[in-house]
Tab-separated table of C-alpha atoms and ligand atoms in Angstrom:
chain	number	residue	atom	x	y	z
E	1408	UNK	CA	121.973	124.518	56.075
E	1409	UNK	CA	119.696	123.904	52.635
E	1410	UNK	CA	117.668	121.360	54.997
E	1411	UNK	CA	116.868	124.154	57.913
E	1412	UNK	CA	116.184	126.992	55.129
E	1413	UNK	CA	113.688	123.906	53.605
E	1414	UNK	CA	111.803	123.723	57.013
E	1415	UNK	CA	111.734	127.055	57.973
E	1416	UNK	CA	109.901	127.596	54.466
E	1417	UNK	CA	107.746	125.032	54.422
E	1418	UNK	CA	106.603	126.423	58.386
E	1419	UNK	CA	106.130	129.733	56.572
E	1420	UNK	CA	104.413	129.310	53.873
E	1421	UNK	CA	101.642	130.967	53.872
E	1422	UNK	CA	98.184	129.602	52.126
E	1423	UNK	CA	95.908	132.576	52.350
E	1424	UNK	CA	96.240	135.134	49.890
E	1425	UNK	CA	95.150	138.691	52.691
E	1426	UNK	CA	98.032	139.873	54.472
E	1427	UNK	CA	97.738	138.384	58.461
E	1428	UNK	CA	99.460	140.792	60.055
E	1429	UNK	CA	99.747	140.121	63.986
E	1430	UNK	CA	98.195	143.544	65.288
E	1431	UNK	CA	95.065	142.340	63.571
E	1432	UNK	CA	94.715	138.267	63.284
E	1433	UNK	CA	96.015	135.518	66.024
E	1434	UNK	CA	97.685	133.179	63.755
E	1435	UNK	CA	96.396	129.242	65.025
E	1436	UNK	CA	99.757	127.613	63.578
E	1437	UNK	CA	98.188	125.643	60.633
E	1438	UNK	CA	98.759	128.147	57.703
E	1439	UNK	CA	95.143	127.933	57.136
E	1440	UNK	CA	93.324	129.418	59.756
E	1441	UNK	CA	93.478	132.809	61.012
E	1442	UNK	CA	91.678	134.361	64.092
E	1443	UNK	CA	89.987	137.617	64.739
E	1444	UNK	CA	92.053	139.642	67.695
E	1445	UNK	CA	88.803	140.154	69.734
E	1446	UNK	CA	90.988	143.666	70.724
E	1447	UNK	CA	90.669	144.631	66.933
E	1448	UNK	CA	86.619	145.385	66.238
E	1449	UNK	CA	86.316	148.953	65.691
E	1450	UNK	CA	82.574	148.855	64.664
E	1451	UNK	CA	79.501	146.362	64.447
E	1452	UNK	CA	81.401	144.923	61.396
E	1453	UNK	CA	84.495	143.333	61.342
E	1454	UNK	CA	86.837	144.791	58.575
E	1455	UNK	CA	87.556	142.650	56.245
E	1456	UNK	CA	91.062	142.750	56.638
E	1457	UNK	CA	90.637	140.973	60.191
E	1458	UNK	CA	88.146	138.862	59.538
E	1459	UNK	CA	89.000	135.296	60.683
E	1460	UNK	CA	90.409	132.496	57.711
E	1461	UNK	CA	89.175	129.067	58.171
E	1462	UNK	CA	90.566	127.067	55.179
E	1463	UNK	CA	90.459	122.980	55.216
E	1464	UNK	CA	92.896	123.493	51.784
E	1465	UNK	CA	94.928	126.430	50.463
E	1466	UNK	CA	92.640	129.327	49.017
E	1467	UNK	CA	92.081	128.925	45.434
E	1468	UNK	CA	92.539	131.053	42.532
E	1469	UNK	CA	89.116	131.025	40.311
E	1470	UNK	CA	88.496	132.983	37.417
E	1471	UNK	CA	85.196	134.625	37.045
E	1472	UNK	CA	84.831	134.274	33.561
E	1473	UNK	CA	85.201	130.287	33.829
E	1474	UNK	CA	83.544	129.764	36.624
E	1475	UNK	CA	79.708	128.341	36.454
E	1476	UNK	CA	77.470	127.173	39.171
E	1477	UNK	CA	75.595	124.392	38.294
E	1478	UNK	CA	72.111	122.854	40.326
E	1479	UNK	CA	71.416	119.222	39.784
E	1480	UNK	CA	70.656	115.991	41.304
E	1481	UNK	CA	67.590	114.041	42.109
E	1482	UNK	CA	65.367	116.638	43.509
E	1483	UNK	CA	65.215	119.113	40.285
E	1484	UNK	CA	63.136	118.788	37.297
E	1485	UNK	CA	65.744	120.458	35.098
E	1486	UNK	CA	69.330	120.979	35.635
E	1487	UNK	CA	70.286	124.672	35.873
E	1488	UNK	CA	74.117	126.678	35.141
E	1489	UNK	CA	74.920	129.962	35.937
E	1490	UNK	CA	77.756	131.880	35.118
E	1491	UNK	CA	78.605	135.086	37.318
E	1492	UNK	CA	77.152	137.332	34.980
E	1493	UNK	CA	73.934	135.845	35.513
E	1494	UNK	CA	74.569	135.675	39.533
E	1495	UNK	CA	74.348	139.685	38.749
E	1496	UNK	CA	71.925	140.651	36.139
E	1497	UNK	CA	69.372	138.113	36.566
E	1498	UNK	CA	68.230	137.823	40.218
E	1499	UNK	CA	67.445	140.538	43.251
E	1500	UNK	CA	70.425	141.215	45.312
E	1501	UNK	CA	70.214	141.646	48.908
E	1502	UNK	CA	72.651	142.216	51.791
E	1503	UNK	CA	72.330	141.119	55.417
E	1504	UNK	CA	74.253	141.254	57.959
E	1505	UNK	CA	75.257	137.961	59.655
E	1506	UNK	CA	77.791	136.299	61.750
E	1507	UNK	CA	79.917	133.533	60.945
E	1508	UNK	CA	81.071	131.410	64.098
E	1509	UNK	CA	83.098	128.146	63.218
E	1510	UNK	CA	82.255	125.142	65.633
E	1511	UNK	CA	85.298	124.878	67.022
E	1512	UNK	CA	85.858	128.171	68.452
E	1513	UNK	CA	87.599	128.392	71.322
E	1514	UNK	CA	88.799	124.868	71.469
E	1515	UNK	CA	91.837	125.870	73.027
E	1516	UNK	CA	90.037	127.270	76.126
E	1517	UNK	CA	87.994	124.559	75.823
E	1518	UNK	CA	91.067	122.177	76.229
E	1519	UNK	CA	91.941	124.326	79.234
E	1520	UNK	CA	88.437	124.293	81.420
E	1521	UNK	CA	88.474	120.393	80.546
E	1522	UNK	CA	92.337	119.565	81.201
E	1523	UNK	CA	92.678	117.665	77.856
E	1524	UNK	CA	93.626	118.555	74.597
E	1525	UNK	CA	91.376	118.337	71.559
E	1526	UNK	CA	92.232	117.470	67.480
E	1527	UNK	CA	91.766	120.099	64.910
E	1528	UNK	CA	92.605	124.290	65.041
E	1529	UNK	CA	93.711	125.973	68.347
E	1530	UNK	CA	91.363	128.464	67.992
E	1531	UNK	CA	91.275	131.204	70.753
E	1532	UNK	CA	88.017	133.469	70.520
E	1533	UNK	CA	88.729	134.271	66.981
E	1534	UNK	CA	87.046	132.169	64.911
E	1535	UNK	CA	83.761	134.548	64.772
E	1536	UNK	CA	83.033	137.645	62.757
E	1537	UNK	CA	80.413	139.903	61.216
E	1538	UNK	CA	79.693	141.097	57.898
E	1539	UNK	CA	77.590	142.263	55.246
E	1540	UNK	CA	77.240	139.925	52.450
E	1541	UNK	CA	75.748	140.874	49.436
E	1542	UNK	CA	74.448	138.118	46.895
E	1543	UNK	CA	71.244	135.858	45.462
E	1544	UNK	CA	68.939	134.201	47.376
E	1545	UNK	CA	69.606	130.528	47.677
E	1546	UNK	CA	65.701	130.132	46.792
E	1547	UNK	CA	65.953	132.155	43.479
E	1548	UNK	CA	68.855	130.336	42.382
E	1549	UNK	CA	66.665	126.831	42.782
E	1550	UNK	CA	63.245	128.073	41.728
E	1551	UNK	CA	64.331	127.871	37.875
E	1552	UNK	CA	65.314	124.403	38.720
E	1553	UNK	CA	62.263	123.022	39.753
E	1554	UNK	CA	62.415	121.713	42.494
E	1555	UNK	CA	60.531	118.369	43.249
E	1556	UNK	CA	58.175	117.872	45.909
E	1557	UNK	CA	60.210	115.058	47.406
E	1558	UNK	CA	63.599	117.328	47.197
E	1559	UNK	CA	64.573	117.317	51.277
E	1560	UNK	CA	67.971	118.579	51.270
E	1561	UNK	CA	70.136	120.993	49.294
E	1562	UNK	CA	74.080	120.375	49.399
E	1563	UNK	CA	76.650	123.185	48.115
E	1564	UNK	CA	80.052	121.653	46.563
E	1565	UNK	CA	83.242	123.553	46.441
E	1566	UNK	CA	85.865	123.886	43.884
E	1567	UNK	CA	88.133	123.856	46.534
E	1568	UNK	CA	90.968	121.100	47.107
E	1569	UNK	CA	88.661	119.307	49.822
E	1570	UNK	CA	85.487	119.513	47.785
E	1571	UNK	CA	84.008	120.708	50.895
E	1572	UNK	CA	79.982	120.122	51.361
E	1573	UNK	CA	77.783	120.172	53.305
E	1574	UNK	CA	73.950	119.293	53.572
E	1575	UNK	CA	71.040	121.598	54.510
E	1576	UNK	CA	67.550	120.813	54.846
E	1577	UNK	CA	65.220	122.485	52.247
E	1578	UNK	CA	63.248	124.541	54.661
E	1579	UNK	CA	67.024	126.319	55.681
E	1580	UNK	CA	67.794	126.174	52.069
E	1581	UNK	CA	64.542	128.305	50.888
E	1582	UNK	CA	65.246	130.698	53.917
E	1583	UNK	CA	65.272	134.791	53.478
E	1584	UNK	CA	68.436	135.400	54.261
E	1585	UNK	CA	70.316	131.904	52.838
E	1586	UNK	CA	72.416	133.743	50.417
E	1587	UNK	CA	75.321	133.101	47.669
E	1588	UNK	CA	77.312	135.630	48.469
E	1589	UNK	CA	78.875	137.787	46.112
E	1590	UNK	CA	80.436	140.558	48.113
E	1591	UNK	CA	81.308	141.427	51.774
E	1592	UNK	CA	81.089	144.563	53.660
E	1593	UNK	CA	80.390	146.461	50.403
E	1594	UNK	CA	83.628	145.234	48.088
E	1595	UNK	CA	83.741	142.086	46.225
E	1596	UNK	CA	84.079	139.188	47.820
E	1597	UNK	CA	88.160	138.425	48.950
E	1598	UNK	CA	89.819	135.078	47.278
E	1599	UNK	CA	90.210	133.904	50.914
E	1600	UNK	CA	86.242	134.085	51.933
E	1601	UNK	CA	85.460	132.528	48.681
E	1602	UNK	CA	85.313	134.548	45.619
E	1603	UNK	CA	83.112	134.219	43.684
E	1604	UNK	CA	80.429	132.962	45.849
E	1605	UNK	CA	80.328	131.230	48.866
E	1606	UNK	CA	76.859	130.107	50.353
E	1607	UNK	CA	75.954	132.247	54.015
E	1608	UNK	CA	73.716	130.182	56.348
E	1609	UNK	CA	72.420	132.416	58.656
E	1610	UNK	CA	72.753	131.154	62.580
E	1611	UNK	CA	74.812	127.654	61.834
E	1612	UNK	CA	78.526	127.115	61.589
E	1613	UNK	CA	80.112	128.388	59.736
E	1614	UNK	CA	81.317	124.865	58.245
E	1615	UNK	CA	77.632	125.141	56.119
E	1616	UNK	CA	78.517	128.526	54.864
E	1617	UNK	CA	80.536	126.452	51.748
E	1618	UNK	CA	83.565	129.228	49.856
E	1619	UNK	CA	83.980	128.965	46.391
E	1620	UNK	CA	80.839	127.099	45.312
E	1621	UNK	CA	80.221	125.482	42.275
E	1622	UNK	CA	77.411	122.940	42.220
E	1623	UNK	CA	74.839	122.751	44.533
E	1624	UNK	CA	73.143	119.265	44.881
E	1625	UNK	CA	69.030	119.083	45.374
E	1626	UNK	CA	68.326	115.340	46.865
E	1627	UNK	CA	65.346	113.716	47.693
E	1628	UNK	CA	66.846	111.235	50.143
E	1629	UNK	CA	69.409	112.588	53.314
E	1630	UNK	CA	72.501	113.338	52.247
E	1631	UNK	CA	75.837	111.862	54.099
E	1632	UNK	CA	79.214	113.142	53.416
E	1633	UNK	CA	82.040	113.997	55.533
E	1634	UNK	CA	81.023	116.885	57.309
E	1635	UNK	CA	78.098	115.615	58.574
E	1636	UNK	CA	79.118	112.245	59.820
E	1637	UNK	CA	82.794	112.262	60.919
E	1638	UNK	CA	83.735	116.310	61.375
E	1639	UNK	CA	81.165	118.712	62.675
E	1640	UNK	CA	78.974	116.272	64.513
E	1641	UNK	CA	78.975	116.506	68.486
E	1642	UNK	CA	80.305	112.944	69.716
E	1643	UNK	CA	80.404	112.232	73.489
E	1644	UNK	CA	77.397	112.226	76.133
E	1645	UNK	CA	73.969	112.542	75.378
E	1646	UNK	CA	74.945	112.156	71.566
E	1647	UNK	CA	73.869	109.053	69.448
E	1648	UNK	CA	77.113	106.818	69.057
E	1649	UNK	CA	77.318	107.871	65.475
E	1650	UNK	CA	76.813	111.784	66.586
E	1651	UNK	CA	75.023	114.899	66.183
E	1652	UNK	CA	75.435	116.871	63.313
E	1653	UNK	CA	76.014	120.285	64.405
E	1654	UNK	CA	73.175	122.998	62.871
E	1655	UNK	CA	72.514	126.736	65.158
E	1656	UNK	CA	75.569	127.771	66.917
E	1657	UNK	CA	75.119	127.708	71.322
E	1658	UNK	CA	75.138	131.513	72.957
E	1659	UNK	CA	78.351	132.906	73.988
E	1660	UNK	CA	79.944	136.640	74.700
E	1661	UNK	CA	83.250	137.945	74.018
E	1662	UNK	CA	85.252	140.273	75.870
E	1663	UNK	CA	87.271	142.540	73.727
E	1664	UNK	CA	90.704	142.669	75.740
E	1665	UNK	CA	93.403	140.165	74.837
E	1666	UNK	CA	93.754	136.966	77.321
E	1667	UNK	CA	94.867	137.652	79.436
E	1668	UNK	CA	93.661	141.652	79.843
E	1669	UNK	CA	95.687	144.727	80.733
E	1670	UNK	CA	94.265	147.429	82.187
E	1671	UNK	CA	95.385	150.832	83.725
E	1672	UNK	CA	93.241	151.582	86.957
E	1673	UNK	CA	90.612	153.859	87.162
E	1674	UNK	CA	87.000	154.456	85.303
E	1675	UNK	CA	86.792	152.887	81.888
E	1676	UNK	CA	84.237	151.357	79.534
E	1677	UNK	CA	85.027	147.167	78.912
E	1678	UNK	CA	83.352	146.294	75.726
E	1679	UNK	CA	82.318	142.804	73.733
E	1680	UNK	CA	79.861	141.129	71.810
E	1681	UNK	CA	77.674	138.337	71.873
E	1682	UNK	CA	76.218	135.895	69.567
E	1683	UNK	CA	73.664	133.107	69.716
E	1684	UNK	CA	73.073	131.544	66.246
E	1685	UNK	CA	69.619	131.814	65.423
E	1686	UNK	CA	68.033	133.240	68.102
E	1687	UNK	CA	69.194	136.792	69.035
E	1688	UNK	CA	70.582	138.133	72.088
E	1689	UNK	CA	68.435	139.944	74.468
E	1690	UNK	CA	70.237	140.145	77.280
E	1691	UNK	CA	74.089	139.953	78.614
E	1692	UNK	CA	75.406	139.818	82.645
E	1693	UNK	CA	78.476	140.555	83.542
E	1694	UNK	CA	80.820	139.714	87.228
E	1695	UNK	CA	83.784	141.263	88.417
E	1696	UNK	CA	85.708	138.700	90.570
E	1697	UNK	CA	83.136	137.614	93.240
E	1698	UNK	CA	80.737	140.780	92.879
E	1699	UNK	CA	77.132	139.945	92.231
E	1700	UNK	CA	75.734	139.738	88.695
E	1701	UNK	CA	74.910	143.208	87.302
E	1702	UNK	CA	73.481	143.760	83.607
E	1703	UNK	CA	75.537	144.754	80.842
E	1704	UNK	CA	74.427	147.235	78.265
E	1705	UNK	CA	73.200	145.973	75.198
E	1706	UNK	CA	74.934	149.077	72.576
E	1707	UNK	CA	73.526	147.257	69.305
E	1708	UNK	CA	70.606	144.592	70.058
E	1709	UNK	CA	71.307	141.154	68.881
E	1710	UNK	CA	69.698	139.883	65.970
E	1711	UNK	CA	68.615	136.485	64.555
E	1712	UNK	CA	71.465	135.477	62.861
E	1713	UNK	CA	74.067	138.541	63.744
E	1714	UNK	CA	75.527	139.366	67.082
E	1715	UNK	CA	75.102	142.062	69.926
E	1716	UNK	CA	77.226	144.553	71.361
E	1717	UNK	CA	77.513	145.552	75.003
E	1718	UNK	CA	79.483	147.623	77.618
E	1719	UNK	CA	79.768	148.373	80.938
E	1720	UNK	CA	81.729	151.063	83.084
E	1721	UNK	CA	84.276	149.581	85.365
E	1722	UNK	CA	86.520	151.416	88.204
E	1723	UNK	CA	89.331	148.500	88.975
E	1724	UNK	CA	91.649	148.741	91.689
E	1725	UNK	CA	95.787	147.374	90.779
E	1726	UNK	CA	95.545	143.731	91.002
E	1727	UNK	CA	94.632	140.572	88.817
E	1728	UNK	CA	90.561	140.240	88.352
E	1729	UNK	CA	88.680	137.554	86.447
E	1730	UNK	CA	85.703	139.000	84.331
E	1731	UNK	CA	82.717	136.814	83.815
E	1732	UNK	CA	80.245	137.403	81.212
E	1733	UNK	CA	77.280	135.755	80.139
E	1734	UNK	CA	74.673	136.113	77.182
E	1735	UNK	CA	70.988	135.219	76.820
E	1736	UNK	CA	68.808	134.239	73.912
E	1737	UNK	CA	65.686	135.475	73.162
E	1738	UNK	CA	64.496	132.087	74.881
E	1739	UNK	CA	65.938	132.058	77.937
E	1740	UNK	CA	68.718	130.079	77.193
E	1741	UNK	CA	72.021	131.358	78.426
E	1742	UNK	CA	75.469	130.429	79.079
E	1743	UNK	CA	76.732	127.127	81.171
E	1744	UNK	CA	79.281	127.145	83.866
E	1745	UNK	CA	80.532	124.330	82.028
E	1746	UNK	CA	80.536	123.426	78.635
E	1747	UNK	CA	79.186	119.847	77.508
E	1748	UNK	CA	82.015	117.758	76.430
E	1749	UNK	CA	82.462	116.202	72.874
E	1750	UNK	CA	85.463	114.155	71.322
E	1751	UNK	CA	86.547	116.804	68.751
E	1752	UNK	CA	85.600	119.592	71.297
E	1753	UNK	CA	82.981	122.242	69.750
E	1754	UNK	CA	80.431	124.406	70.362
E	1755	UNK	CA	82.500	125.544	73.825
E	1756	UNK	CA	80.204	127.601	75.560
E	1757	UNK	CA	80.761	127.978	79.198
E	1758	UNK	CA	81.055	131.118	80.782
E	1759	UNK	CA	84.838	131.839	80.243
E	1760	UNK	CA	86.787	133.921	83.230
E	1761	UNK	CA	88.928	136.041	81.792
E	1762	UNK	CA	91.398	136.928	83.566
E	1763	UNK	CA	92.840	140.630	83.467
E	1764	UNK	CA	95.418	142.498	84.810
E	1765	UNK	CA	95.112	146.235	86.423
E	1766	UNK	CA	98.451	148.117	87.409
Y	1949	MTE	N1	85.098	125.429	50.398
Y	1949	MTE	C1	85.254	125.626	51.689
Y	1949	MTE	N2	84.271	126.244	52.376
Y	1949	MTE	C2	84.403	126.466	53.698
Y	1949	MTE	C3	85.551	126.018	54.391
Y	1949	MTE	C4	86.580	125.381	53.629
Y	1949	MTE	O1	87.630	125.010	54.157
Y	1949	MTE	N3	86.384	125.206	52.286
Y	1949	MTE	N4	85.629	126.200	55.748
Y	1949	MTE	C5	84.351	126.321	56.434
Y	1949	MTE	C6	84.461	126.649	57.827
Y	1949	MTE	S1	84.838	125.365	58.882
Y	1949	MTE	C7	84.200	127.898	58.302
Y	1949	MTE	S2	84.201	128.232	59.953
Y	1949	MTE	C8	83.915	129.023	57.377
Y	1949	MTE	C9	84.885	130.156	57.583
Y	1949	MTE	O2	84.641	131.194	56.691
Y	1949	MTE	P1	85.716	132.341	56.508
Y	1949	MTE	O3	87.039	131.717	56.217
Y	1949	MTE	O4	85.212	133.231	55.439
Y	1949	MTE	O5	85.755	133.087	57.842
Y	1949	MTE	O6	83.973	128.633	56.024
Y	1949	MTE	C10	83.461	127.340	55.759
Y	1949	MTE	N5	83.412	127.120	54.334
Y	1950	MO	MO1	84.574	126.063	60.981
């Protein structure tokens, strides 16, 4: 009896400190990662309180008034440290609204449309979300620095259990809108999206936006850690045998129903977003079953960096239908009918048919 009561805590525990509740988040099994229920986005923004978890090690508990960030390595003349006071009270704050995607969303429909199964999270379509994150520029936090004219790539460390990093060229790195983020949507930033700052890199995945930073590394040579050589990297076809790091995030749309849909018959609006990195979305297509392609309507435009909305009425008849939908950058580039395969299976991008049924 002691034994079962040990495993059924240890399945339970929980290491995220936000409530998860079902009605809001799709829980992936790893008591780390939390998805967005793509049923659950009331406005451009998602809440906070759904916004999807991804967590390589428990969140951490940092205090403020400890905490300092410090700049160093090769590529700086002097060695910086800020405390969070300073984060406040001695640079311009900005917000911007971006969307986070991790690189693995959707693997589990991924797994599905290739008949295989894939490492890492399950992820449904909930590994993407919006908000507005307040904080420094990235640029104004180097500038006191110095910052050499060799310097090539700029590497944020967590004080997380993994020590998670990851690099970024300079030219991302100087960006207007790379940010350490201070607060989202308006309140200070949650334990669980990395108080007290956490670096936003507009358009990538969201495996360069590091939580709970505390050193950022300036280098004047490429940088090669973990998660840019063995996760993150695309590995399969038309990939170097050592891999791709993955940078922009491809185009996709989401349908907000569950998977699979319920409907009651009759005229109604069918809603969703769509997101493609760093380019924005200018256009998104939609097919009922084996209808032709008709245009959705784009309700908020894409941005660079932050997704679009879009609707379009529907009349169903009772019966199972498959809904298509398919997104467009700003470029032309738009959605596969399948997506290209890699070994750790990311950056799944096909058009999806999601399946929903009217009775
Ligand atoms: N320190 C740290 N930063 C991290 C991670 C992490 O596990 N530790 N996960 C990364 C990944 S893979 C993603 S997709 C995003 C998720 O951010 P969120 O949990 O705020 O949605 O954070 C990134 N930053
Ligand atoms: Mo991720």
């Amino acid at each position: 009896m002691t034994e079962q009561h040990t495993a059924t805590r240890a399945l339970t525990t929980r290491e995220v400190v936000k409530p998860t509740p079902a009605d809001l988040m799709e829980d992936t099994g790893t008591g780390l990662d939390f998805g967005t229920r793509p049923d659950r986005l009331p406005g451009h923004l998602t809440p906070t309180d759904r916004f999807f978890i991804r967590n390589h090690a428990p969140t951490p508990r940092l205090d403020p008034t400890a905490w300092t960030l410090r700049i160093e390595g090769g590529g700086v003349r002097v060695p910086v440290s800020y405390t969070y006071d300073d984060l406040w009270s001695r640079f311009p704050m900005i917000s911007v609204v971006r969307t986070l995607e991790c690189a693995g969303n959707r693997r589990a429909l991924f797994a599905e449309e290739v008949g295989a199964r894939f490492e890492g999270t399950q992820w449904g379509r909930g590994a993407v979300g919006t908000a507005e994150w307040t904080g420094v520029r990235l640029r104004d936090l180097l500038e006191p620095a110095g910052i050499t004219s060799r310097a090539c790539e700029i590497m944020p460390e967590s004080l997380d259990a993994v020590r998670a990093r990851r690099p970024m060229p300079l030219a991302k790195a100087l960006a207007d809108d790379t940010l350490l983020a201070v607060a989202m949507n308006g309140e200070i930033l949650p334990p669980d999206h990395g108080f007290p700052a956490r670096i936003v890199v507009s358009g990538w995945l969201g495996a360069a936006s590091i939580k709970w930073v505390g050193r950022i590394e300036v280098s004047e040579r490429p940088l090669h850690v973990p998660w840019n050589t063995r996760d993150y990297v695309l590995i399969g076809p038309g990939h170097p045998p050592e891999g791709t790091p993955i940078t922009g995030v491809p185009v996709s749309a989401l349908v907000e129903l569950p998977w699979p849909g319920r409907l009651r018959p009759g005229p109604q609006i069918v809603r969703g977003r769509a997101f493609a990195g760093e380019r924005p979305v200018v256009a998104v297509d939609y097919r009922i079953d084996h209808d032709p392609w008709r245009p959705a309507v784009l309700t908020t435009p894409g941005t660079a960096g932050a997704w679009a909305r879009w609707q379009f009425h529907w009349n169903p008849r009772p019966g199972d239908h498959v809904i298509r939908v398919r997104a467009s950058d700003d470029q032309g580039r738009s959605q596969p009918d399948s997506s290209p395969w890699n070994a750790l299976g990311y950056c799944q991008n096909a058009v999806l048919a999601h399946p929903v049924m009217v009775g």
